[in-house]
PDB file of N, CA and C in Angstrom:
ATOM      1  N   MET A   1     -38.276 -10.825  31.970  1.00 52.00           N
ATOM      2  CA  MET A   1     -37.990 -11.382  30.674  1.00 52.00           C
ATOM      3  C   MET A   1     -37.570 -10.327  29.680  1.00 52.00           C
ATOM      4  N   ALA A   2     -38.160  -9.163  29.738  1.00 52.00           N
ATOM      5  CA  ALA A   2     -37.816  -8.117  28.778  1.00 52.00           C
ATOM      6  C   ALA A   2     -36.378  -7.675  28.957  1.00 52.00           C
ATOM      7  N   GLY A   3     -35.907  -7.650  30.212  1.00 51.00           N
ATOM      8  CA  GLY A   3     -34.529  -7.237  30.466  1.00 51.00           C
ATOM      9  C   GLY A   3     -33.534  -8.247  29.923  1.00 51.00           C
ATOM     10  N   SER A   4     -33.853  -9.516  30.025  1.00 53.00           N
ATOM     11  CA  SER A   4     -32.927 -10.537  29.534  1.00 53.00           C
ATOM     12  C   SER A   4     -32.884 -10.563  28.012  1.00 53.00           C
ATOM     13  N   GLU A   5     -33.976 -10.154  27.378  1.00 55.00           N
ATOM     14  CA  GLU A   5     -33.977 -10.109  25.917  1.00 55.00           C
ATOM     15  C   GLU A   5     -33.110  -8.965  25.397  1.00 55.00           C
ATOM     16  N   GLY A   6     -32.934  -7.909  26.168  1.00 53.00           N
ATOM     17  CA  GLY A   6     -32.151  -6.754  25.745  1.00 53.00           C
ATOM     18  C   GLY A   6     -30.657  -7.009  25.753  1.00 53.00           C
ATOM     19  N   TRP A   7     -30.237  -7.928  26.609  1.00 59.00           N
ATOM     20  CA  TRP A   7     -28.795  -8.162  26.746  1.00 59.00           C
ATOM     21  C   TRP A   7     -28.128  -8.634  25.453  1.00 59.00           C
ATOM     22  N   PRO A   8     -28.644  -9.621  24.769  1.00 59.00           N
ATOM     23  CA  PRO A   8     -27.960 -10.062  23.538  1.00 59.00           C
ATOM     24  C   PRO A   8     -27.849  -8.946  22.501  1.00 59.00           C
ATOM     25  N   ASP A   9     -28.888  -8.114  22.411  1.00 59.00           N
ATOM     26  CA  ASP A   9     -28.833  -7.012  21.452  1.00 59.00           C
ATOM     27  C   ASP A   9     -27.729  -6.023  21.817  1.00 59.00           C
ATOM     28  N   GLU A  10     -27.597  -5.757  23.108  1.00 58.00           N
ATOM     29  CA  GLU A  10     -26.549  -4.820  23.545  1.00 58.00           C
ATOM     30  C   GLU A  10     -25.170  -5.413  23.282  1.00 58.00           C
ATOM     31  N   GLU A  11     -25.024  -6.698  23.507  1.00 58.00           N
ATOM     32  CA  GLU A  11     -23.736  -7.341  23.244  1.00 58.00           C
ATOM     33  C   GLU A  11     -23.421  -7.316  21.753  1.00 58.00           C
ATOM     34  N   ALA A  12     -24.430  -7.560  20.936  1.00 57.00           N
ATOM     35  CA  ALA A  12     -24.221  -7.539  19.487  1.00 57.00           C
ATOM     36  C   ALA A  12     -23.839  -6.138  19.029  1.00 57.00           C
ATOM     37  N   GLU A  13     -24.495  -5.118  19.623  1.00 60.00           N
ATOM     38  CA  GLU A  13     -24.143  -3.738  19.269  1.00 60.00           C
ATOM     39  C   GLU A  13     -22.702  -3.436  19.634  1.00 60.00           C
ATOM     40  N   GLY A  14     -22.274  -3.884  20.811  1.00 59.00           N
ATOM     41  CA  GLY A  14     -20.895  -3.655  21.244  1.00 59.00           C
ATOM     42  C   GLY A  14     -19.901  -4.342  20.330  1.00 59.00           C
ATOM     43  N   GLU A  15     -20.254  -5.546  19.901  1.00 58.00           N
ATOM     44  CA  GLU A  15     -19.368  -6.270  18.985  1.00 58.00           C
ATOM     45  C   GLU A  15     -19.289  -5.567  17.635  1.00 58.00           C
ATOM     46  N   GLN A  16     -20.427  -5.047  17.174  1.00 58.00           N
ATOM     47  CA  GLN A  16     -20.422  -4.328  15.907  1.00 58.00           C
ATOM     48  C   GLN A  16     -19.573  -3.068  16.017  1.00 58.00           C
ATOM     49  N   ARG A  17     -19.678  -2.374  17.119  1.00 59.00           N
ATOM     50  CA  ARG A  17     -18.875  -1.168  17.296  1.00 59.00           C
ATOM     51  C   ARG A  17     -17.399  -1.502  17.302  1.00 59.00           C
ATOM     52  N   ARG A  18     -17.051  -2.569  18.049  1.00 58.00           N
ATOM     53  CA  ARG A  18     -15.634  -2.954  18.120  1.00 58.00           C
ATOM     54  C   ARG A  18     -15.118  -3.417  16.763  1.00 58.00           C
ATOM     55  N   SER A  19     -15.893  -4.250  16.070  1.00 55.00           N
ATOM     56  CA  SER A  19     -15.440  -4.737  14.769  1.00 55.00           C
ATOM     57  C   SER A  19     -15.385  -3.589  13.766  1.00 55.00           C
ATOM     58  N   GLY A  20     -16.296  -2.632  13.869  1.00 53.00           N
ATOM     59  CA  GLY A  20     -16.271  -1.474  12.986  1.00 53.00           C
ATOM     60  C   GLY A  20     -15.037  -0.628  13.213  1.00 53.00           C
ATOM     61  N   ALA A  21     -14.637  -0.468  14.454  1.00 52.00           N
ATOM     62  CA  ALA A  21     -13.433   0.313  14.755  1.00 52.00           C
ATOM     63  C   ALA A  21     -12.202  -0.391  14.198  1.00 52.00           C
ATOM     64  N   GLU A  22     -12.171  -1.697  14.307  1.00 53.00           N
ATOM     65  CA  GLU A  22     -11.023  -2.437  13.786  1.00 53.00           C
ATOM     66  C   GLU A  22     -10.992  -2.373  12.258  1.00 53.00           C
ATOM     67  N   ASP A  23     -12.172  -2.456  11.629  1.00 53.00           N
ATOM     68  CA  ASP A  23     -12.229  -2.417  10.176  1.00 53.00           C
ATOM     69  C   ASP A  23     -11.757  -1.076   9.630  1.00 53.00           C
ATOM     70  N   THR A  24     -12.080   0.010  10.320  1.00 56.00           N
ATOM     71  CA  THR A  24     -11.655   1.319   9.823  1.00 56.00           C
ATOM     72  C   THR A  24     -10.170   1.535  10.047  1.00 56.00           C
ATOM     73  N   ALA A  25      -9.596   0.915  11.066  1.00 56.00           N
ATOM     74  CA  ALA A  25      -8.169   1.093  11.326  1.00 56.00           C
ATOM     75  C   ALA A  25      -7.327   0.287  10.339  1.00 56.00           C
ATOM     76  N   THR A  26      -7.775  -0.870   9.969  1.00 60.00           N
ATOM     77  CA  THR A  26      -6.986  -1.745   9.105  1.00 60.00           C
ATOM     78  C   THR A  26      -6.797  -1.180   7.692  1.00 60.00           C
ATOM     79  N   PRO A  27      -7.842  -0.705   7.005  1.00 63.00           N
ATOM     80  CA  PRO A  27      -7.620  -0.181   5.655  1.00 63.00           C
ATOM     81  C   PRO A  27      -6.706   1.042   5.641  1.00 63.00           C
ATOM     82  N   THR A  28      -6.757   1.856   6.681  1.00 64.00           N
ATOM     83  CA  THR A  28      -5.870   3.023   6.732  1.00 64.00           C
ATOM     84  C   THR A  28      -4.417   2.569   6.781  1.00 64.00           C
ATOM     85  N   ALA A  29      -4.143   1.582   7.595  1.00 68.00           N
ATOM     86  CA  ALA A  29      -2.777   1.069   7.680  1.00 68.00           C
ATOM     87  C   ALA A  29      -2.366   0.432   6.352  1.00 68.00           C
ATOM     88  N   ARG A  30      -3.301  -0.259   5.714  1.00 74.00           N
ATOM     89  CA  ARG A  30      -2.978  -0.886   4.434  1.00 74.00           C
ATOM     90  C   ARG A  30      -2.729   0.160   3.364  1.00 74.00           C
ATOM     91  N   ARG A  31      -3.496   1.260   3.403  1.00 79.00           N
ATOM     92  CA  ARG A  31      -3.281   2.314   2.418  1.00 79.00           C
ATOM     93  C   ARG A  31      -1.913   2.941   2.599  1.00 79.00           C
ATOM     94  N   GLY A  32      -1.481   3.132   3.835  1.00 85.00           N
ATOM     95  CA  GLY A  32      -0.159   3.689   4.093  1.00 85.00           C
ATOM     96  C   GLY A  32       0.934   2.764   3.584  1.00 85.00           C
ATOM     97  N   THR A  33       0.767   1.486   3.827  1.00 90.00           N
ATOM     98  CA  THR A  33       1.746   0.508   3.362  1.00 90.00           C
ATOM     99  C   THR A  33       1.783   0.469   1.842  1.00 90.00           C
ATOM    100  N   ALA A  34       0.634   0.580   1.212  1.00 91.00           N
ATOM    101  CA  ALA A  34       0.580   0.566  -0.254  1.00 91.00           C
ATOM    102  C   ALA A  34       1.327   1.767  -0.826  1.00 91.00           C
ATOM    103  N   TRP A  35       1.179   2.938  -0.213  1.00 93.00           N
ATOM    104  CA  TRP A  35       1.898   4.117  -0.700  1.00 93.00           C
ATOM    105  C   TRP A  35       3.397   3.955  -0.531  1.00 93.00           C
ATOM    106  N   VAL A  36       3.828   3.336   0.548  1.00 94.00           N
ATOM    107  CA  VAL A  36       5.270   3.102   0.745  1.00 94.00           C
ATOM    108  C   VAL A  36       5.791   2.155  -0.331  1.00 94.00           C
ATOM    109  N   ILE A  37       5.048   1.096  -0.610  1.00 95.00           N
ATOM    110  CA  ILE A  37       5.467   0.139  -1.633  1.00 95.00           C
ATOM    111  C   ILE A  37       5.529   0.815  -3.000  1.00 95.00           C
ATOM    112  N   LEU A  38       4.496   1.607  -3.323  1.00 95.00           N
ATOM    113  CA  LEU A  38       4.506   2.324  -4.602  1.00 95.00           C
ATOM    114  C   LEU A  38       5.660   3.302  -4.691  1.00 95.00           C
ATOM    115  N   GLY A  39       5.979   3.949  -3.596  1.00 96.00           N
ATOM    116  CA  GLY A  39       7.112   4.877  -3.579  1.00 96.00           C
ATOM    117  C   GLY A  39       8.428   4.163  -3.823  1.00 96.00           C
ATOM    118  N   VAL A  40       8.606   3.018  -3.205  1.00 97.00           N
ATOM    119  CA  VAL A  40       9.840   2.249  -3.386  1.00 97.00           C
ATOM    120  C   VAL A  40       9.961   1.756  -4.821  1.00 97.00           C
ATOM    121  N   VAL A  41       8.856   1.286  -5.391  1.00 98.00           N
ATOM    122  CA  VAL A  41       8.873   0.811  -6.779  1.00 98.00           C
ATOM    123  C   VAL A  41       9.174   1.964  -7.730  1.00 98.00           C
ATOM    124  N   ALA A  42       8.556   3.122  -7.495  1.00 98.00           N
ATOM    125  CA  ALA A  42       8.816   4.287  -8.350  1.00 98.00           C
ATOM    126  C   ALA A  42      10.269   4.725  -8.253  1.00 98.00           C
ATOM    127  N   ALA A  43      10.817   4.729  -7.049  1.00 98.00           N
ATOM    128  CA  ALA A  43      12.218   5.103  -6.877  1.00 98.00           C
ATOM    129  C   ALA A  43      13.141   4.115  -7.590  1.00 98.00           C
ATOM    130  N   ALA A  44      12.831   2.834  -7.510  1.00 98.00           N
ATOM    131  CA  ALA A  44      13.643   1.825  -8.190  1.00 98.00           C
ATOM    132  C   ALA A  44      13.589   2.010  -9.704  1.00 98.00           C
ATOM    133  N   LEU A  45      12.407   2.327 -10.229  1.00 98.00           N
ATOM    134  CA  LEU A  45      12.286   2.551 -11.674  1.00 98.00           C
ATOM    135  C   LEU A  45      13.072   3.786 -12.108  1.00 98.00           C
ATOM    136  N   VAL A  46      13.021   4.847 -11.326  1.00 98.00           N
ATOM    137  CA  VAL A  46      13.770   6.059 -11.662  1.00 98.00           C
ATOM    138  C   VAL A  46      15.264   5.771 -11.659  1.00 98.00           C
ATOM    139  N   ILE A  47      15.738   5.076 -10.644  1.00 98.00           N
ATOM    140  CA  ILE A  47      17.169   4.755 -10.563  1.00 98.00           C
ATOM    141  C   ILE A  47      17.587   3.867 -11.732  1.00 98.00           C
ATOM    142  N   CYS A  48      16.773   2.874 -12.062  1.00 97.00           N
ATOM    143  CA  CYS A  48      17.086   1.957 -13.163  1.00 97.00           C
ATOM    144  C   CYS A  48      17.137   2.702 -14.492  1.00 97.00           C
ATOM    145  N   CYS A  49      16.143   3.536 -14.741  1.00 98.00           N
ATOM    146  CA  CYS A  49      16.100   4.267 -16.013  1.00 98.00           C
ATOM    147  C   CYS A  49      17.249   5.263 -16.121  1.00 98.00           C
ATOM    148  N   CYS A  50      17.554   5.942 -15.029  1.00 98.00           N
ATOM    149  CA  CYS A  50      18.661   6.906 -15.061  1.00 98.00           C
ATOM    150  C   CYS A  50      19.994   6.205 -15.295  1.00 98.00           C
ATOM    151  N   SER A  51      20.188   5.064 -14.681  1.00 98.00           N
ATOM    152  CA  SER A  51      21.445   4.350 -14.892  1.00 98.00           C
ATOM    153  C   SER A  51      21.539   3.832 -16.329  1.00 98.00           C
ATOM    154  N   ALA A  52      20.420   3.443 -16.909  1.00 97.00           N
ATOM    155  CA  ALA A  52      20.425   2.996 -18.306  1.00 97.00           C
ATOM    156  C   ALA A  52      20.771   4.158 -19.236  1.00 97.00           C
ATOM    157  N   VAL A  53      20.214   5.330 -18.979  1.00 97.00           N
ATOM    158  CA  VAL A  53      20.517   6.501 -19.804  1.00 97.00           C
ATOM    159  C   VAL A  53      21.984   6.885 -19.666  1.00 97.00           C
ATOM    160  N   ILE A  54      22.502   6.838 -18.450  1.00 97.00           N
ATOM    161  CA  ILE A  54      23.925   7.165 -18.242  1.00 97.00           C
ATOM    162  C   ILE A  54      24.806   6.149 -18.966  1.00 97.00           C
ATOM    163  N   GLY A  55      24.442   4.875 -18.891  1.00 96.00           N
ATOM    164  CA  GLY A  55      25.216   3.844 -19.593  1.00 96.00           C
ATOM    165  C   GLY A  55      25.200   4.042 -21.099  1.00 96.00           C
ATOM    166  N   LEU A  56      24.048   4.393 -21.646  1.00 95.00           N
ATOM    167  CA  LEU A  56      23.971   4.658 -23.087  1.00 95.00           C
ATOM    168  C   LEU A  56      24.798   5.884 -23.470  1.00 95.00           C
ATOM    169  N   ALA A  57      24.760   6.913 -22.636  1.00 95.00           N
ATOM    170  CA  ALA A  57      25.534   8.125 -22.921  1.00 95.00           C
ATOM    171  C   ALA A  57      27.034   7.836 -22.898  1.00 95.00           C
ATOM    172  N   VAL A  58      27.472   7.057 -21.924  1.00 95.00           N
ATOM    173  CA  VAL A  58      28.901   6.699 -21.837  1.00 95.00           C
ATOM    174  C   VAL A  58      29.303   5.840 -23.033  1.00 95.00           C
ATOM    175  N   SER A  59      28.455   4.886 -23.404  1.00 94.00           N
ATOM    176  CA  SER A  59      28.758   4.036 -24.556  1.00 94.00           C
ATOM    177  C   SER A  59      28.814   4.851 -25.846  1.00 94.00           C
ATOM    178  N   TRP A  60      27.884   5.788 -26.013  1.00 94.00           N
ATOM    179  CA  TRP A  60      27.863   6.630 -27.214  1.00 94.00           C
ATOM    180  C   TRP A  60      29.089   7.536 -27.269  1.00 94.00           C
ATOM    181  N   SER A  61      29.447   8.089 -26.103  1.00 93.00           N
ATOM    182  CA  SER A  61      30.618   8.984 -26.102  1.00 93.00           C
ATOM    183  C   SER A  61      31.916   8.203 -26.312  1.00 93.00           C
ATOM    184  N   ALA A  62      31.951   6.937 -25.972  1.00 93.00           N
ATOM    185  CA  ALA A  62      33.137   6.109 -26.202  1.00 93.00           C
ATOM    186  C   ALA A  62      33.183   5.598 -27.631  1.00 93.00           C
ATOM    187  N   GLY A  63      32.144   5.856 -28.421  1.00 91.00           N
ATOM    188  CA  GLY A  63      32.133   5.446 -29.806  1.00 91.00           C
ATOM    189  C   GLY A  63      31.685   4.018 -30.034  1.00 91.00           C
ATOM    190  N   LEU A  64      31.015   3.456 -29.090  1.00 91.00           N
ATOM    191  CA  LEU A  64      30.590   2.061 -29.217  1.00 91.00           C
ATOM    192  C   LEU A  64      29.414   1.899 -30.185  1.00 91.00           C
ATOM    193  N   PHE A  65      28.706   2.984 -30.490  1.00 86.00           N
ATOM    194  CA  PHE A  65      27.580   2.895 -31.404  1.00 86.00           C
ATOM    195  C   PHE A  65      27.944   3.347 -32.825  1.00 86.00           C
ATOM    196  N   GLY A  66      29.207   3.623 -33.039  1.00 79.00           N
ATOM    197  CA  GLY A  66      29.627   4.085 -34.368  1.00 79.00           C
ATOM    198  C   GLY A  66      29.755   2.930 -35.350  1.00 79.00           C
ATOM    199  N   ASN A  67      29.869   3.271 -36.638  1.00 67.00           N
ATOM    200  CA  ASN A  67      30.073   2.257 -37.689  1.00 67.00           C
ATOM    201  C   ASN A  67      31.487   1.706 -37.600  1.00 67.00           C
ATOM    202  N   ARG A  68      31.649   0.452 -37.933  1.00 58.00           N
ATOM    203  CA  ARG A  68      32.984  -0.161 -37.878  1.00 58.00           C
ATOM    204  C   ARG A  68      33.644  -0.115 -39.208  1.00 58.00           C
TER     205      ARG A  68
END
């Protein structure tokens, strides 16, 4: 009887180990994906802001902001 009582505990331990390994792998992958998304958003903001500054500079040099 003592041997049969040990089996469920061993199975539960194995399941905890397996689920723990999966849990540690998933957040790492999510963190990597989050950094990629943040990088893409930052790059898009830089490109957008730079193009806006270039557009304003071209408009100013063409005299579009002068008095009529």
